[in-house]
Tab-separated table of C-alpha atoms in Angstrom:
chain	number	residue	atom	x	y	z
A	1	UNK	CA	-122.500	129.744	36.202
A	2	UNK	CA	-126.041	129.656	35.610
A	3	UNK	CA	-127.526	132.855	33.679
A	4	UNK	CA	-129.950	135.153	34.958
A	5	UNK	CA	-133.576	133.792	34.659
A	6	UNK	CA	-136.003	136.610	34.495
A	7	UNK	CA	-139.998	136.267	35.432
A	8	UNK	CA	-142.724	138.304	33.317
A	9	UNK	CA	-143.924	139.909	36.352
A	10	UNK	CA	-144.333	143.343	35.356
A	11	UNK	CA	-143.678	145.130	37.100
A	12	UNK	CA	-141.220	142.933	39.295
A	13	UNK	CA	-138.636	140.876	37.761
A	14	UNK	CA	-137.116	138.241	40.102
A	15	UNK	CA	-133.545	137.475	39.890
A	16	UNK	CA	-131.879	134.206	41.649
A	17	UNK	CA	-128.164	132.924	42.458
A	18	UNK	CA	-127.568	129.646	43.931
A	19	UNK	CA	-124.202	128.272	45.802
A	20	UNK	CA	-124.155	124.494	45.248
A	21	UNK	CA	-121.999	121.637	46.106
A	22	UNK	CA	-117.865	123.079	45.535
A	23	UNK	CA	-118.714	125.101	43.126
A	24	UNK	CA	-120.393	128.499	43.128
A	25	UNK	CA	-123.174	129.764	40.806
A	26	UNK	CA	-123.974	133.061	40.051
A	27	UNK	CA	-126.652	134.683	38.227
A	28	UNK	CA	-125.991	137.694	36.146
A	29	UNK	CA	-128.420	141.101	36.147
A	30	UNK	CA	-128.861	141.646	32.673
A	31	UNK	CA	-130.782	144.788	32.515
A	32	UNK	CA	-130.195	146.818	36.046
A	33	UNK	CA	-128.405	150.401	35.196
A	34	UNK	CA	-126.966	151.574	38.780
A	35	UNK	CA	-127.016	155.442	40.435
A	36	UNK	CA	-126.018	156.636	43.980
A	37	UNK	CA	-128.122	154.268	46.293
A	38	UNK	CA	-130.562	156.358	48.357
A	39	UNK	CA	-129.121	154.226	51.626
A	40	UNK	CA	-131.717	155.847	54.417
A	41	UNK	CA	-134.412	154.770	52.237
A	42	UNK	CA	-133.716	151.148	51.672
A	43	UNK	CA	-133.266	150.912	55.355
A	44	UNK	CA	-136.931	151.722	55.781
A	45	UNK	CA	-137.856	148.490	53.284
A	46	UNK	CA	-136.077	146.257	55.588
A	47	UNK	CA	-137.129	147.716	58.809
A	48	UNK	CA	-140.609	147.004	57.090
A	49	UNK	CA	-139.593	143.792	56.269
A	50	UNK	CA	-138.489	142.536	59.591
A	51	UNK	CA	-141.770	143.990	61.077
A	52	UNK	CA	-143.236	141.444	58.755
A	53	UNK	CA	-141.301	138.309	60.052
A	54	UNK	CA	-142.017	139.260	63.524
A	55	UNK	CA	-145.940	139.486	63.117
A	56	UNK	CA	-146.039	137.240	59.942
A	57	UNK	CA	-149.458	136.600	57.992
A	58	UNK	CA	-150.601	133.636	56.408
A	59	UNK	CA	-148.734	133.206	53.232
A	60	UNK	CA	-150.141	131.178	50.421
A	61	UNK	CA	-152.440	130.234	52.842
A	62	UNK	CA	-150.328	128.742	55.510
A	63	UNK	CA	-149.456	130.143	58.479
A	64	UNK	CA	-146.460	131.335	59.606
A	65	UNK	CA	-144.187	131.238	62.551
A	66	UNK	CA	-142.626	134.484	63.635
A	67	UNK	CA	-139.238	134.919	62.307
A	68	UNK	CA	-135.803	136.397	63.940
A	69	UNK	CA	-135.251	140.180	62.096
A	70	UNK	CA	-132.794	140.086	59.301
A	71	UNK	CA	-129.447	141.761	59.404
A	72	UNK	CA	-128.782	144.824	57.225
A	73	UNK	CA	-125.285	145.161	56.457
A	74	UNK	CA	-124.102	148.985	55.133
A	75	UNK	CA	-122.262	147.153	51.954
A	76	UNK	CA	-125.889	145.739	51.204
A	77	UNK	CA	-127.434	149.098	50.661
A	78	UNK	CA	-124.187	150.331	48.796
A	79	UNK	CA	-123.942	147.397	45.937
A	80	UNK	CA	-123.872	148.342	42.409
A	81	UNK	CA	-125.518	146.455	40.385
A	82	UNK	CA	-125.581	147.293	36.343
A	83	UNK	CA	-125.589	145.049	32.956
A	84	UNK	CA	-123.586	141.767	33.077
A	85	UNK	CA	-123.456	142.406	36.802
A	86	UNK	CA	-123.245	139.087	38.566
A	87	UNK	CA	-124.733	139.190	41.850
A	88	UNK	CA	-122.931	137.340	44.401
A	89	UNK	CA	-119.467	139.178	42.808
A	90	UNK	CA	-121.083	142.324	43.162
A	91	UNK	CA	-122.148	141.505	46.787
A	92	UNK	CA	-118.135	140.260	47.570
A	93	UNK	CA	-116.879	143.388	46.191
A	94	UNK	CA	-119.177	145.374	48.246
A	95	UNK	CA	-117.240	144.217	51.120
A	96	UNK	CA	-120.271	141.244	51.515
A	97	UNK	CA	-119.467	137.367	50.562
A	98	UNK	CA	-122.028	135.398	50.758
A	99	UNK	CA	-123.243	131.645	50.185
A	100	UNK	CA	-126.643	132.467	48.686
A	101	UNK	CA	-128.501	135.374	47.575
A	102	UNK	CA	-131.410	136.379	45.628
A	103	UNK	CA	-132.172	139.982	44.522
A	104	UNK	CA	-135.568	141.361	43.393
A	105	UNK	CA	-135.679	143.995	41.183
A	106	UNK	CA	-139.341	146.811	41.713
A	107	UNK	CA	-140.141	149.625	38.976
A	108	UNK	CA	-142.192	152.616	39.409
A	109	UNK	CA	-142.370	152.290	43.291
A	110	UNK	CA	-142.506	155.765	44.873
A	111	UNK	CA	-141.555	154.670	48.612
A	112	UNK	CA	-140.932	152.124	50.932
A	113	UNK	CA	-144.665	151.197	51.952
A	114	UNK	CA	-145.060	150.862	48.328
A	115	UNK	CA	-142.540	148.180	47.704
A	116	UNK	CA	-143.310	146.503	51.125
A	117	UNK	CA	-146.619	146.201	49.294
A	118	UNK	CA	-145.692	144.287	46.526
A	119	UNK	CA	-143.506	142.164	48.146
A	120	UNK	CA	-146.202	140.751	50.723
A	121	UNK	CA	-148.513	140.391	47.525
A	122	UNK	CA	-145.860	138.758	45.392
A	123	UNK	CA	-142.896	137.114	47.630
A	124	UNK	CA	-144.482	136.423	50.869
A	125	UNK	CA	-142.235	133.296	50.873
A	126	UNK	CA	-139.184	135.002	50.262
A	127	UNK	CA	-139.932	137.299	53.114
A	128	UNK	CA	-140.453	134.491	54.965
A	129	UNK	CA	-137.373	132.361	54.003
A	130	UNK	CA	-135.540	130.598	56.607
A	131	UNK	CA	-132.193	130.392	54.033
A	132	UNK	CA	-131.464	134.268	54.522
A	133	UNK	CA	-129.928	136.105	57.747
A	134	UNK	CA	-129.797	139.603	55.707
A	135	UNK	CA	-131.113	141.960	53.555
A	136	UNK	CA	-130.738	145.352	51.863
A	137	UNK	CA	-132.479	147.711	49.268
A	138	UNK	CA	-130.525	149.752	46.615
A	139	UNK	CA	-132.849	152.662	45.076
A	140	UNK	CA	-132.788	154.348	42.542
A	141	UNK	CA	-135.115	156.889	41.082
A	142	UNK	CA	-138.581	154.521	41.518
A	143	UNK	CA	-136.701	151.532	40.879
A	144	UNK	CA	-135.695	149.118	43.977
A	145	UNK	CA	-132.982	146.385	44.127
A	146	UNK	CA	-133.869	144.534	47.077
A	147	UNK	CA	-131.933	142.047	47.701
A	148	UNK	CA	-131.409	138.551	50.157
A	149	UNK	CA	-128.403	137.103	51.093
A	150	UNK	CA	-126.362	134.207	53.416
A	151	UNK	CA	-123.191	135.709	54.268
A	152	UNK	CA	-119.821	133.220	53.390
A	153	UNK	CA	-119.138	131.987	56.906
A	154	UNK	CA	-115.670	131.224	58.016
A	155	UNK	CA	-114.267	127.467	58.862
A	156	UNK	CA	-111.278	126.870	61.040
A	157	UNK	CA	-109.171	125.137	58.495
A	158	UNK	CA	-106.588	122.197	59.504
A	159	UNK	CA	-103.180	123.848	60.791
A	160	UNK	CA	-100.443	123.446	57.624
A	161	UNK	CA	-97.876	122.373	60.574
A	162	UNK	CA	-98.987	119.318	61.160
A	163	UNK	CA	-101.292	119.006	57.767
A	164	UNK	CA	-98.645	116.155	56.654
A	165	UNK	CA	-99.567	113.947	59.716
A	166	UNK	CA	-103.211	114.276	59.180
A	167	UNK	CA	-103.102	114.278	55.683
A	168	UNK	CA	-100.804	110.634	55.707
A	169	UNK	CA	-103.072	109.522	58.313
A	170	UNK	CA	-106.314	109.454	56.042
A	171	UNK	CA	-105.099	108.617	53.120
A	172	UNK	CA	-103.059	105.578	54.568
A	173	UNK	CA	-106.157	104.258	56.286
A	174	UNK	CA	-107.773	104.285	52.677
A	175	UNK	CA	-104.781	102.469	50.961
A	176	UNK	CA	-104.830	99.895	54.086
A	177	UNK	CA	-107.878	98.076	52.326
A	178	UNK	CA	-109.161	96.895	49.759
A	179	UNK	CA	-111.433	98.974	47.251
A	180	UNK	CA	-113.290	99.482	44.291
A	181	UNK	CA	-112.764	102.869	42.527
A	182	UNK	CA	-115.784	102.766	40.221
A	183	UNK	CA	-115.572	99.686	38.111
A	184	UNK	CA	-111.686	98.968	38.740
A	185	UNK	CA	-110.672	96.908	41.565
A	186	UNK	CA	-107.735	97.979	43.872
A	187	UNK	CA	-105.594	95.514	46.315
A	188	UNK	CA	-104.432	96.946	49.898
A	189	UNK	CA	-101.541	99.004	48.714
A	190	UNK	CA	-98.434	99.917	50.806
A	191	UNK	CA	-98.328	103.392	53.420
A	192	UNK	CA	-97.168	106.439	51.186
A	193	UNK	CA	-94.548	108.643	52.736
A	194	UNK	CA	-94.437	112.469	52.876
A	195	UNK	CA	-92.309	114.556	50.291
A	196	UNK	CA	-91.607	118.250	51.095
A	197	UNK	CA	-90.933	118.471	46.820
A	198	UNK	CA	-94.092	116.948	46.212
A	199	UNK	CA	-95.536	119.315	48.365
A	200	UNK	CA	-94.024	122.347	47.191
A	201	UNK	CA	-95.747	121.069	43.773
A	202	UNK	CA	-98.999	121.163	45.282
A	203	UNK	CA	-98.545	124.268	47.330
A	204	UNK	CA	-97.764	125.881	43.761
A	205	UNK	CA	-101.152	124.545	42.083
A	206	UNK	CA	-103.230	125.547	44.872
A	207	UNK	CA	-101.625	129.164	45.219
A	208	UNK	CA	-102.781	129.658	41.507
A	209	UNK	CA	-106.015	128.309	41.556
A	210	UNK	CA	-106.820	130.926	44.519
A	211	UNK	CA	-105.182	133.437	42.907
A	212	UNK	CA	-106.640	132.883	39.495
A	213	UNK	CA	-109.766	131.561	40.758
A	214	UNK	CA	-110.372	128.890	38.816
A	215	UNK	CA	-109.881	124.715	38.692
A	216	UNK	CA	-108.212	122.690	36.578
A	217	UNK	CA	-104.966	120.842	36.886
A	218	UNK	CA	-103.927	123.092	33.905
A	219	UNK	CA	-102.481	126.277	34.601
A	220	UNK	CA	-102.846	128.993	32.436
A	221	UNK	CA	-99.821	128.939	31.387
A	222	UNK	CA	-100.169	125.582	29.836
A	223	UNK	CA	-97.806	123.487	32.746
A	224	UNK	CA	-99.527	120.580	34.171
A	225	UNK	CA	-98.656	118.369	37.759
A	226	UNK	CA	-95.333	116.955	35.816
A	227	UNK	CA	-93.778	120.394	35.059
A	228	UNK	CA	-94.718	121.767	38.518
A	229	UNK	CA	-93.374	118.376	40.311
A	230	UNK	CA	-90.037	119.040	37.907
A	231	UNK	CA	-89.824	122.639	38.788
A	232	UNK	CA	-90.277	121.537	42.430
A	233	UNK	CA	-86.940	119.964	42.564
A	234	UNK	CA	-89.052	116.123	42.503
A	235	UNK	CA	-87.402	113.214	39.644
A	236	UNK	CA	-89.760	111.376	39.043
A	237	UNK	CA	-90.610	108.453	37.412
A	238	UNK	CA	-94.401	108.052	37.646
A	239	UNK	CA	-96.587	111.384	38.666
A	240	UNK	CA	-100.237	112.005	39.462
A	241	UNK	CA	-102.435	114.346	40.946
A	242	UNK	CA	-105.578	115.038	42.699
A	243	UNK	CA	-107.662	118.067	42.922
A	244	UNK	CA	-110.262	119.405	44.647
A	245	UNK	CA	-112.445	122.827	45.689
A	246	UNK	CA	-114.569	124.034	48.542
A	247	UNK	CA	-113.703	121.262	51.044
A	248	UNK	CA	-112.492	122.868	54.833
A	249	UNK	CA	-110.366	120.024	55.923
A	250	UNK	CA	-108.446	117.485	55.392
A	251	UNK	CA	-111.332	114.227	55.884
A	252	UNK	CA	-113.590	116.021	53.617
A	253	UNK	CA	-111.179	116.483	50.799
A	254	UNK	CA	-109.786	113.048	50.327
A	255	UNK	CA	-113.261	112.133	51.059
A	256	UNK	CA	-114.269	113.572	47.802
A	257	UNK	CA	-111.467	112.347	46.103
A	258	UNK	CA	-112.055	108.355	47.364
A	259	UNK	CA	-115.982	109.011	45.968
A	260	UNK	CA	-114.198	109.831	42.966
A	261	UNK	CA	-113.263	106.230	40.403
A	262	UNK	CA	-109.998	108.912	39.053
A	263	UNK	CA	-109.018	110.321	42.270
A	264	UNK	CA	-109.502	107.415	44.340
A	265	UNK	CA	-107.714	105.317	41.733
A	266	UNK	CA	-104.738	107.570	41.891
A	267	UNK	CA	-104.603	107.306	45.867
A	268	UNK	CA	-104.901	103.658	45.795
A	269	UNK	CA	-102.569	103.195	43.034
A	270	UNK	CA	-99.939	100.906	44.473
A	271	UNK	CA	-97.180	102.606	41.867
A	272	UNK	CA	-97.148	105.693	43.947
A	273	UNK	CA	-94.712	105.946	46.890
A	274	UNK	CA	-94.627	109.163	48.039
A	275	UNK	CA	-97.370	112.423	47.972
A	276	UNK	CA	-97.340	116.045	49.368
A	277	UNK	CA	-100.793	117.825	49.851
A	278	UNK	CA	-101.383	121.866	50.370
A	279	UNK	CA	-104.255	124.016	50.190
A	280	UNK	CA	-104.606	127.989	49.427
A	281	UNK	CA	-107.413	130.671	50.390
A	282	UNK	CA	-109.377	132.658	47.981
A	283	UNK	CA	-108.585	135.894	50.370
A	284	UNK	CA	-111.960	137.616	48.714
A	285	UNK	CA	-114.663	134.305	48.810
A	286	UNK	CA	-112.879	132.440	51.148
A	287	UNK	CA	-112.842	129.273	49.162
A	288	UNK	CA	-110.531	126.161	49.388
A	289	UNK	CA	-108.336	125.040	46.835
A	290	UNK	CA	-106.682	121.283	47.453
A	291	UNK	CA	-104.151	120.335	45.422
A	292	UNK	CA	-102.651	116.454	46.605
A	293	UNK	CA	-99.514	115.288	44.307
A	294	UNK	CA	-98.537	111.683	44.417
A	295	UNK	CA	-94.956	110.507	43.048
A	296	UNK	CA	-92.411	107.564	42.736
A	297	UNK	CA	-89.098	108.490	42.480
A	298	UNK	CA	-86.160	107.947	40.162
């Protein structure tokens, strides 16, 4: 996660959060204390706002092309946001995933107008930004959260009924040539067949991972891919596993994992005979968990 940055603009402090590649990062409020949200108000600000994008100014001295109005969602206006706060977690638990957001936080403004004023005169480009569809304003007292956000859009991910096809299908075309994972070398290896035990393994480690939100082919409780394989009814005699997060099907995860010298060199390993692959849902962000196991048998 990357930590709150703070600017010393008195009196407006900016505060950023970034989503990047599969991993999210979130930027904590450090110094925001929260009170009912005076909701009727904040609307105002982004009415203001969106008047703004649809007539825009010059800003920074460029000129700007009018922009579509932003959305302003009720769990937007009803966030609470205190210390150690993290914004995009505070924003999901509003009822609001999102991608990306940014929040600015205004002191001693007395009303909307005002703020509107020092956001032309401060963050015309923010106002202006392309990278948000909504926005909302949390007030309290004279102090304004006003915040920016890209909600989490949803992906049709692959159908687990016939995941084993598609899943065999890649990953066999990969082992069907020759390759270099990183510096090592691999020969065409033979076709790996499906294993319901292998998959139950990897159904396991991805269940946990959304649950738990987090990634690692540890689990908390210590077990790694040879226990779970064990537990999943699988003898083994050779056992590996790949890993992955925030992929939405099945090309882009073993994808990752072939751009990968460890992953890739466990999918072209020629030891490994069989593999099961499952994914689980983050029900609250909506994020991907892959776990693929690979096995030979005793």
């Amino acid at each position: 996660m990357l930590p709150l940055q703070m600017l010393p603009m008195f009196p407006i402090r900016l505060f950023r959060s970034f989503r990047h590649c599969r991993f999210i990062a979130a930027c904590a409020v450090m110094t925001l204390l929260t009170a009912l949200p005076l909701q009727a108000r904040g609307q105002d600000l982004v009415g203001l706002i969106n008047a703004y994008r649809a007539a825009p100014p010059p800003c920074d001295g460029e000129r700007a092309a009018p922009l579509p109005a932003l959305d302003a969602p009720p769990a937007m206006a009803r966030v609470r946001i205190g210390a150690g706060t993290f914004l995009e977690l505070a924003l999901e638990q509003a009822g609001y995933p999102v991608e990306h957001a940014e929040a600015v936080y205004l002191s001693n403004v007395s009303d909307a107008p005002a703020a509107m004023a020092l956001l032309r005169l401060n963050f015309c480009e923010k106002l202006l930004s392309t990278d948000f569809a909504a926005a909302g304003a949390v007030r309290t007292g004279d102090d304004w959260i006003v915040l920016f956000a890209r909600p989490l859009h949803e992906v049709p991910l692959p159908d687990p009924t016939v995941l084993d096809a598609e899943v065999l299908a890649a990953v066999n075309a990969a082992r069907a040539a020759p390759r270099n994972c990183g510096e090592q070398h691999f020969d065409a290896a033979p076709p790996l067949r499906w294993n319901d035990a292998l998959t139950k393994a990897a159904l396991a480690h991805s269940s946990d991972m959304a649950t738990h939100r987090y990634f690692s082919h540890t689990e908390r409780n210590g077990s790694v891919v040879d226990d779970r394989a064990t537990r999943a009814g699988y003898a083994w005699q050779r056992i590996g596993e790949n890993i992955a997060a925030g992929q939405k099907s099945v090309a882009e995860a073993v994808a990752s994992w072939l751009d990968s010298p460890g992953h890739c060199a466990n999918i072209m390993n020629p030891g490994f005979e069989e593999m099961g692959l499952a994914y689980a849902v983050n029900p609250l962000r909506g994020r991907v968990y892959w776990t693929q196991v690979l096995g030979r048998g005793r």
